[in-house]
Short mmCIF file of C-alpha atoms in Angstrom, two decimals:
data_model
loop_
_atom_site.label_atom_id
_atom_site.label_comp_id
_atom_site.label_asym_id
_atom_site.label_seq_id
_atom_site.Cartn_x
_atom_site.Cartn_y
_atom_site.Cartn_z
CA UNK A 1 259.42 170.59 100.16
CA UNK A 2 261.16 173.22 98.10
CA UNK A 3 259.88 174.14 94.70
CA UNK A 4 260.46 177.93 94.18
CA UNK A 5 263.78 179.69 95.00
CA UNK A 6 264.55 183.37 94.80
CA UNK A 7 268.14 184.35 93.71
CA UNK A 8 269.56 187.67 94.73
CA UNK A 9 272.34 189.22 92.79
CA UNK A 10 275.40 190.96 94.17
CA UNK A 11 276.94 194.45 93.31
CA UNK A 12 278.17 195.20 89.86
CA UNK A 13 275.15 196.14 87.63
CA UNK A 14 275.08 199.84 86.74
CA UNK A 15 272.07 201.65 88.15
CA UNK A 16 270.87 202.75 84.68
CA UNK A 17 270.82 199.17 83.52
CA UNK A 18 268.68 198.22 86.40
CA UNK A 19 266.26 201.08 86.28
CA UNK A 20 265.44 200.82 82.61
CA UNK A 21 264.02 197.35 83.34
CA UNK A 22 261.36 198.63 85.90
CA UNK A 23 257.83 199.39 84.77
CA UNK A 24 256.55 202.82 85.45
CA UNK A 25 254.69 201.54 88.69
CA UNK A 26 257.80 199.87 89.83
CA UNK A 27 259.93 202.93 89.12
CA UNK A 28 257.55 205.13 91.27
CA UNK A 29 257.94 202.58 94.09
CA UNK A 30 261.69 202.57 93.63
CA UNK A 31 261.85 206.31 93.57
CA UNK A 32 259.93 206.54 96.92
CA UNK A 33 262.37 204.15 98.57
CA UNK A 34 265.47 205.87 97.22
CA UNK A 35 264.39 209.37 98.28
CA UNK A 36 263.63 208.16 101.69
CA UNK A 37 266.86 206.01 102.22
CA UNK A 38 269.26 208.40 100.49
CA UNK A 39 267.96 211.34 102.62
CA UNK A 40 268.30 209.28 105.73
CA UNK A 41 271.81 208.07 104.89
CA UNK A 42 273.01 211.48 103.62
CA UNK A 43 273.60 210.35 100.10
CA UNK A 44 272.89 212.43 97.02
CA UNK A 45 270.45 210.99 94.46
CA UNK A 46 272.47 212.59 91.71
CA UNK A 47 275.19 210.05 92.15
CA UNK A 48 277.96 212.18 90.58
CA UNK A 49 277.55 214.64 93.52
CA UNK A 50 278.62 212.10 96.13
CA UNK A 51 282.27 211.68 97.30
CA UNK A 52 284.04 208.67 95.69
CA UNK A 53 283.32 206.11 98.48
CA UNK A 54 279.88 207.47 98.93
CA UNK A 55 279.20 207.02 95.24
CA UNK A 56 280.14 203.43 95.29
CA UNK A 57 278.02 202.57 98.10
CA UNK A 58 275.10 204.68 96.70
CA UNK A 59 275.19 202.64 93.52
CA UNK A 60 275.23 199.35 95.62
CA UNK A 61 272.23 200.63 97.70
CA UNK A 62 270.36 201.32 94.52
CA UNK A 63 270.90 197.74 93.57
CA UNK A 64 269.50 196.55 96.93
CA UNK A 65 266.38 198.86 96.42
CA UNK A 66 265.81 197.62 93.01
CA UNK A 67 265.88 193.90 94.60
CA UNK A 68 263.23 194.99 97.08
CA UNK A 69 260.96 196.47 94.39
CA UNK A 70 261.23 193.30 92.32
CA UNK A 71 260.92 191.02 95.35
CA UNK A 72 257.67 192.79 96.49
CA UNK A 73 256.42 192.66 92.86
CA UNK A 74 256.89 188.96 92.79
CA UNK A 75 255.00 188.53 96.15
CA UNK A 76 252.22 190.67 94.74
CA UNK A 77 251.87 188.41 91.88
CA UNK A 78 251.36 185.41 94.07
CA UNK A 79 255.04 184.16 93.58
CA UNK A 80 256.18 183.18 96.99
CA UNK A 81 259.64 181.64 97.75
CA UNK A 82 260.12 178.40 99.55
CA UNK A 83 263.84 179.28 99.80
CA UNK A 84 266.46 181.62 98.56
CA UNK A 85 270.07 182.31 97.83
CA UNK A 86 272.16 185.48 97.76
CA UNK A 87 275.30 186.11 95.62
CA UNK A 88 277.90 188.16 97.37
CA UNK A 89 276.03 191.33 98.48
CA UNK A 90 272.83 189.67 97.57
CA UNK A 91 273.23 188.02 100.93
CA UNK A 92 272.66 191.53 102.55
CA UNK A 93 269.76 192.02 100.18
CA UNK A 94 268.16 188.60 100.92
CA UNK A 95 268.61 189.15 104.68
CA UNK A 96 266.38 192.25 104.43
CA UNK A 97 263.79 190.98 101.90
CA UNK A 98 263.40 187.72 103.80
CA UNK A 99 262.87 189.68 107.03
CA UNK A 100 266.00 188.72 108.99
CA UNK A 101 267.02 192.41 109.26
CA UNK A 102 265.28 195.73 108.53
CA UNK A 103 265.89 197.27 105.01
CA UNK A 104 267.35 200.23 106.78
CA UNK A 105 269.94 198.10 108.49
CA UNK A 106 270.80 196.25 105.27
CA UNK A 107 271.57 199.66 103.62
CA UNK A 108 273.76 200.60 106.67
CA UNK A 109 275.63 197.33 106.25
CA UNK A 110 276.42 198.44 102.69
CA UNK A 111 277.31 201.87 103.92
CA UNK A 112 279.97 200.16 106.15
CA UNK A 113 281.91 199.20 102.97
CA UNK A 114 283.31 202.75 103.22
CA UNK A 115 285.10 201.80 106.37
CA UNK A 116 286.63 198.72 104.53
CA UNK A 117 287.71 200.99 101.68
CA UNK A 118 289.24 203.49 104.00
CA UNK A 119 291.22 200.72 105.85
CA UNK A 120 292.49 199.33 102.60
CA UNK A 121 293.59 202.80 101.60
CA UNK A 122 295.37 203.34 104.88
CA UNK A 123 297.23 200.08 104.45
CA UNK A 124 298.07 200.99 100.81
CA UNK A 125 296.57 197.85 99.55
CA UNK A 126 296.02 197.54 95.82
CA UNK A 127 293.54 194.89 95.33
CA UNK A 128 290.89 193.84 92.64
CA UNK A 129 288.56 191.35 91.18
CA UNK A 130 287.69 190.08 87.66
CA UNK A 131 285.39 187.72 86.01
CA UNK A 132 286.27 185.20 83.32
CA UNK A 133 283.62 183.97 80.82
CA UNK A 134 283.88 180.75 79.03
CA UNK A 135 286.06 178.87 81.70
CA UNK A 136 284.75 176.91 84.69
CA UNK A 137 286.05 176.70 88.19
CA UNK A 138 288.46 173.70 87.62
CA UNK A 139 289.91 175.27 84.43
CA UNK A 140 290.60 178.48 86.22
CA UNK A 141 292.00 176.72 89.18
CA UNK A 142 294.44 174.82 86.86
CA UNK A 143 295.57 178.00 85.26
CA UNK A 144 296.26 179.73 88.59
CA UNK A 145 297.88 176.78 90.23
CA UNK A 146 301.70 176.96 89.82
CA UNK A 147 301.60 180.49 88.44
CA UNK A 148 300.19 182.24 91.50
CA UNK A 149 299.88 181.70 95.16
CA UNK A 150 296.48 181.77 96.75
CA UNK A 151 297.58 184.96 98.57
CA UNK A 152 298.18 186.64 95.19
CA UNK A 153 295.01 185.59 93.44
CA UNK A 154 292.37 182.86 93.83
CA UNK A 155 288.93 182.01 92.64
CA UNK A 156 286.61 184.18 94.59
CA UNK A 157 283.30 182.58 93.07
CA UNK A 158 282.51 179.57 91.03
CA UNK A 159 279.47 180.95 89.35
CA UNK A 160 278.74 178.36 86.70
CA UNK A 161 280.42 176.32 83.97
CA UNK A 162 280.64 179.51 82.00
CA UNK A 163 281.61 182.05 84.56
CA UNK A 164 284.32 182.25 87.21
CA UNK A 165 285.23 185.22 89.34
CA UNK A 166 288.87 185.66 90.68
CA UNK A 167 290.06 188.00 93.47
CA UNK A 168 293.31 189.13 95.04
CA UNK A 169 296.15 191.49 94.47
CA UNK A 170 295.44 193.86 91.61
CA UNK A 171 298.63 192.99 89.53
CA UNK A 172 298.14 189.29 89.96
CA UNK A 173 294.42 189.66 88.89
CA UNK A 174 295.49 191.43 85.81
CA UNK A 175 298.15 188.88 84.86
CA UNK A 176 295.71 186.06 85.54
CA UNK A 177 293.07 187.47 83.46
CA UNK A 178 295.43 187.87 80.59
CA UNK A 179 296.51 184.29 80.93
CA UNK A 180 293.00 183.10 80.92
CA UNK A 181 292.42 184.80 77.68
CA UNK A 182 295.42 183.07 76.20
CA UNK A 183 293.91 179.80 77.45
CA UNK A 184 290.67 180.23 75.69
CA UNK A 185 288.41 182.42 77.84
CA UNK A 186 285.67 184.08 75.84
CA UNK A 187 286.23 187.26 77.87
CA UNK A 188 288.16 188.36 81.08
CA UNK A 189 287.07 191.56 82.65
CA UNK A 190 288.87 193.35 85.43
CA UNK A 191 286.48 195.14 87.94
CA UNK A 192 288.68 197.82 89.26
CA UNK A 193 286.92 197.74 92.57
CA UNK A 194 290.05 198.36 94.63
CA UNK A 195 288.70 195.62 96.90
CA UNK A 196 289.05 191.81 96.81
CA UNK A 197 285.86 190.63 98.02
CA UNK A 198 285.71 186.91 98.91
CA UNK A 199 289.56 186.64 99.39
CA UNK A 200 290.57 185.60 102.94
CA UNK A 201 292.97 188.57 103.09
CA UNK A 202 289.82 190.89 103.36
CA UNK A 203 289.23 189.56 106.99
CA UNK A 204 291.91 191.91 108.46
CA UNK A 205 290.54 195.01 106.69
CA UNK A 206 286.89 194.44 107.33
CA UNK A 207 286.66 194.33 111.08
CA UNK A 208 284.55 197.40 111.49
CA UNK A 209 282.15 196.05 108.81
CA UNK A 210 281.84 192.66 110.49
CA UNK A 211 281.32 194.32 113.89
CA UNK A 212 278.55 196.23 112.44
CA UNK A 213 276.90 193.23 110.82
CA UNK A 214 276.80 191.66 114.33
CA UNK A 215 275.60 194.74 116.19
CA UNK A 216 271.88 193.97 116.16
CA UNK A 217 269.74 190.61 116.75
CA UNK A 218 268.71 189.04 113.59
CA UNK A 219 265.24 187.62 113.31
CA UNK A 220 264.71 184.20 111.88
CA UNK A 221 264.11 184.62 108.14
CA UNK A 222 260.54 184.11 106.79
CA UNK A 223 261.86 181.64 104.27
CA UNK A 224 265.05 179.55 104.64
CA UNK A 225 268.18 180.69 102.90
CA UNK A 226 270.85 178.45 101.50
CA UNK A 227 274.43 179.36 102.44
CA UNK A 228 276.67 180.03 99.38
CA UNK A 229 279.67 179.08 101.39
CA UNK A 230 278.86 175.69 102.66
CA UNK A 231 275.26 174.86 101.36
CA UNK A 232 273.66 174.81 104.85
CA UNK A 233 270.03 175.41 104.90
CA UNK A 234 269.70 178.38 107.28
CA UNK A 235 266.58 179.12 109.24
CA UNK A 236 267.84 181.01 112.20
CA UNK A 237 268.79 184.67 112.58
CA UNK A 238 272.21 183.89 114.07
CA UNK A 239 272.91 181.82 110.94
CA UNK A 240 272.10 184.70 108.84
CA UNK A 241 274.25 187.16 110.84
CA UNK A 242 277.15 184.77 110.42
CA UNK A 243 276.57 184.51 106.78
CA UNK A 244 276.75 188.28 106.47
CA UNK A 245 279.99 188.34 108.43
CA UNK A 246 281.64 185.59 106.40
CA UNK A 247 280.63 187.28 103.19
CA UNK A 248 283.42 189.78 102.72
CA UNK A 249 286.38 187.38 103.07
CA UNK A 250 285.05 183.87 102.05
CA UNK A 251 284.97 182.33 98.58
CA UNK A 252 281.68 181.55 97.18
CA UNK A 253 280.44 178.32 95.43
CA UNK A 254 277.34 179.70 93.60
CA UNK A 255 277.42 176.77 91.36
CA UNK A 256 277.14 174.25 94.20
CA UNK A 257 274.50 176.23 95.98
CA UNK A 258 272.26 176.09 92.83
CA UNK A 259 272.94 172.44 92.34
CA UNK A 260 272.08 171.80 95.97
CA UNK A 261 268.74 173.66 95.35
CA UNK A 262 268.01 171.48 92.34
CA UNK A 263 268.74 168.43 94.32
CA UNK A 264 266.40 169.56 97.02
CA UNK A 265 263.61 169.62 94.39
CA UNK A 266 263.59 173.23 93.32
CA UNK A 267 262.27 173.56 89.78
CA UNK A 268 261.55 177.23 89.60
CA UNK A 269 264.21 179.81 90.18
CA UNK A 270 263.31 183.47 90.21
CA UNK A 271 265.85 186.04 89.51
CA UNK A 272 265.20 188.99 91.79
CA UNK A 273 267.78 191.24 89.88
CA UNK A 274 265.89 193.86 87.81
CA UNK A 275 268.05 193.22 84.74
CA UNK A 276 268.15 189.42 84.85
CA UNK A 277 271.78 189.33 85.80
CA UNK A 278 271.61 186.26 87.97
CA UNK A 279 270.03 184.25 85.10
CA UNK A 280 272.89 185.37 82.79
CA UNK A 281 275.78 184.03 84.86
CA UNK A 282 274.02 181.08 86.53
CA UNK A 283 273.37 177.73 84.95
CA UNK A 284 271.07 175.08 86.18
CA UNK A 285 270.30 171.60 84.69
CA UNK A 286 267.56 172.50 82.17
CA UNK A 287 265.88 169.15 82.48
CA UNK A 288 265.47 169.89 86.16
CA UNK A 289 264.53 173.51 86.44
CA UNK A 290 264.51 176.94 84.88
CA UNK A 291 265.23 180.44 85.94
CA UNK A 292 262.64 183.20 85.41
CA UNK A 293 263.39 186.83 85.13
CA UNK A 294 261.51 190.11 85.73
CA UNK A 295 261.07 190.71 82.05
CA UNK A 296 259.44 187.32 81.57
CA UNK A 297 256.96 187.87 84.47
CA UNK B 1 283.67 166.84 60.21
CA UNK B 2 279.93 167.45 59.49
CA UNK B 3 278.75 168.66 56.13
CA UNK B 4 277.17 172.08 56.14
CA UNK B 5 274.33 172.64 53.57
CA UNK B 6 272.99 175.87 52.39
CA UNK B 7 269.72 175.00 54.29
CA UNK B 8 271.61 174.61 57.62
CA UNK B 9 273.57 177.82 57.00
CA UNK B 10 270.26 179.78 56.40
CA UNK B 11 268.88 178.13 59.59
CA UNK B 12 271.86 179.22 61.65
CA UNK B 13 271.70 182.61 60.17
CA UNK B 14 268.02 182.93 61.11
CA UNK B 15 268.68 181.56 64.56
CA UNK B 16 271.61 184.04 65.24
CA UNK B 17 269.81 187.09 63.77
CA UNK B 18 266.49 186.34 65.83
CA UNK B 19 268.45 185.74 68.89
CA UNK B 20 270.29 189.14 68.69
CA UNK B 21 267.02 190.88 67.82
CA UNK B 22 265.37 189.59 70.81
CA UNK B 23 268.25 189.84 73.24
CA UNK B 24 269.30 193.45 72.12
CA UNK B 25 265.74 194.45 71.63
CA UNK B 26 266.13 195.70 68.15
CA UNK B 27 264.11 195.20 64.94
CA UNK B 28 265.18 191.93 63.21
CA UNK B 29 265.26 193.69 59.79
CA UNK B 30 267.65 196.26 61.09
CA UNK B 31 270.37 193.64 61.44
CA UNK B 32 272.51 192.92 58.33
CA UNK B 33 275.57 190.84 57.82
CA UNK B 34 277.56 194.17 58.20
CA UNK B 35 276.19 194.88 61.69
CA UNK B 36 278.78 195.05 64.36
CA UNK B 37 277.26 192.86 67.18
CA UNK B 38 279.20 194.76 70.04
CA UNK B 39 279.06 198.24 68.60
CA UNK B 40 275.80 198.34 66.77
CA UNK B 41 273.76 196.08 68.92
CA UNK B 42 275.51 196.53 72.20
CA UNK B 43 275.54 192.78 72.70
CA UNK B 44 277.76 191.37 75.48
CA UNK B 45 279.88 188.22 75.89
CA UNK B 46 277.23 186.46 78.04
CA UNK B 47 274.77 186.77 75.26
CA UNK B 48 277.23 185.29 72.92
CA UNK B 49 277.87 182.36 75.34
CA UNK B 50 274.23 181.85 75.59
CA UNK B 51 273.95 181.72 71.80
CA UNK B 52 276.66 179.01 71.81
CA UNK B 53 274.74 176.98 74.36
CA UNK B 54 271.43 177.33 72.39
CA UNK B 55 273.00 176.28 69.16
CA UNK B 56 274.88 173.41 70.75
CA UNK B 57 271.70 172.10 72.30
CA UNK B 58 269.67 172.53 69.05
CA UNK B 59 272.20 170.71 66.83
CA UNK B 60 273.48 168.34 69.62
CA UNK B 61 276.97 169.79 69.11
CA UNK B 62 279.90 168.69 71.38
CA UNK B 63 281.99 171.86 71.73
CA UNK B 64 283.99 173.42 74.66
CA UNK B 65 283.77 177.07 75.20
CA UNK B 66 287.54 176.98 75.60
CA UNK B 67 287.92 175.75 72.05
CA UNK B 68 285.87 178.55 70.69
CA UNK B 69 287.77 181.01 72.96
CA UNK B 70 291.06 179.87 71.30
CA UNK B 71 289.61 180.11 67.80
CA UNK B 72 288.52 183.78 68.59
CA UNK B 73 292.00 184.65 69.47
CA UNK B 74 292.97 184.07 65.91
CA UNK B 75 289.67 185.23 64.35
CA UNK B 76 287.89 188.18 65.91
CA UNK B 77 284.15 188.73 65.14
CA UNK B 78 283.57 192.19 63.98
CA UNK B 79 280.39 191.70 61.97
CA UNK B 80 277.37 189.34 61.88
CA UNK B 81 278.84 187.65 58.95
CA UNK B 82 281.85 186.68 61.05
CA UNK B 83 279.39 185.41 63.69
CA UNK B 84 277.51 183.30 61.11
CA UNK B 85 280.72 181.98 59.66
CA UNK B 86 282.08 181.02 63.16
CA UNK B 87 278.79 179.09 64.05
CA UNK B 88 278.94 177.30 60.78
CA UNK B 89 282.48 176.23 61.60
CA UNK B 90 281.36 175.21 65.11
CA UNK B 91 278.62 173.08 63.40
CA UNK B 92 281.17 171.47 61.04
CA UNK B 93 284.18 171.06 63.20
CA UNK B 94 283.12 171.02 66.84
CA UNK B 95 286.08 171.24 69.15
CA UNK B 96 288.39 170.89 66.18
CA UNK B 97 287.38 174.55 65.26
CA UNK B 98 290.49 175.48 67.24
CA UNK B 99 292.65 173.97 64.41
CA UNK B 100 290.84 175.90 61.59
#
């Protein structure tokens, strides 16, 4: 039933690293969307001219627009998804590309992160995230257990056997990353986001964001989407809305979502990120499938 | 411990150089043993992990990334020669690389 899956990345890639991967034709399309949306949202296309919170969301919206351009390119090449998955803010991106919400609304969801940042600032919260390369979910769990409480730091996303993301209080994240290096991680990188996405503590600081996510009726997506939280196959608009609301404060199991897709028969995975970032941090059983990137297509 | 021949060492060197040339989009001939993979080629850790996976698969090696991570704590990789030497040790010692 399912053969091709589209994979959408979250935030994190620098705009310049995304844009360099677009062909001239795709860059032209990207520029058209950016000019239109940035003007509508009151953002400056010269990113350094934006206020700090605006600059962050502007970078994230660029990521979504790149996804849209790549997604439309794949469709134009006759590559049509049977199903899809979104990693973190990739959930917002896939919601728009798969037709559950308009792209304009998806960008407004991203803009709402400013409200979350303001709330965190008002509550003097010092949160952060980090990524560990070379250690899997269980190894990181073992390291955290006994040293930290889940309130301090926890796994925010099990990406693959080579990549795990942690989230929580900034000080604990920093300490945990250092311990992971001592325990044999290849690399441990602090994000300095000021936000602990995918940590349950975020629920209390993201009410405005969540209310906004639920402020319109979602259409049923044109293609099913697998939940990265509980592996449900979602086909209804209300489920996509719920997924967007859970996104900020719920830990992700990206590894299990990809395994489930493989179990469902998916053999061709298409990385919708312009720079092939999903392919880099994801792992699938090579005997059962393969991840294709824009540069290969 | 596996024996490493000059032929295997050369094969590993070619595999590593070709991999970095392709991933970092540079001319293969511009890479030398003195090239710094991070600073000169702008390679990242994910590329390095993928290279380990590729090599492990090609030579059917049983090695955990964690063992290599612990080895790297003692032996940083500043040049391509360091990278080649490390992969030769992975080939020879597998998980025991951590004790080398």
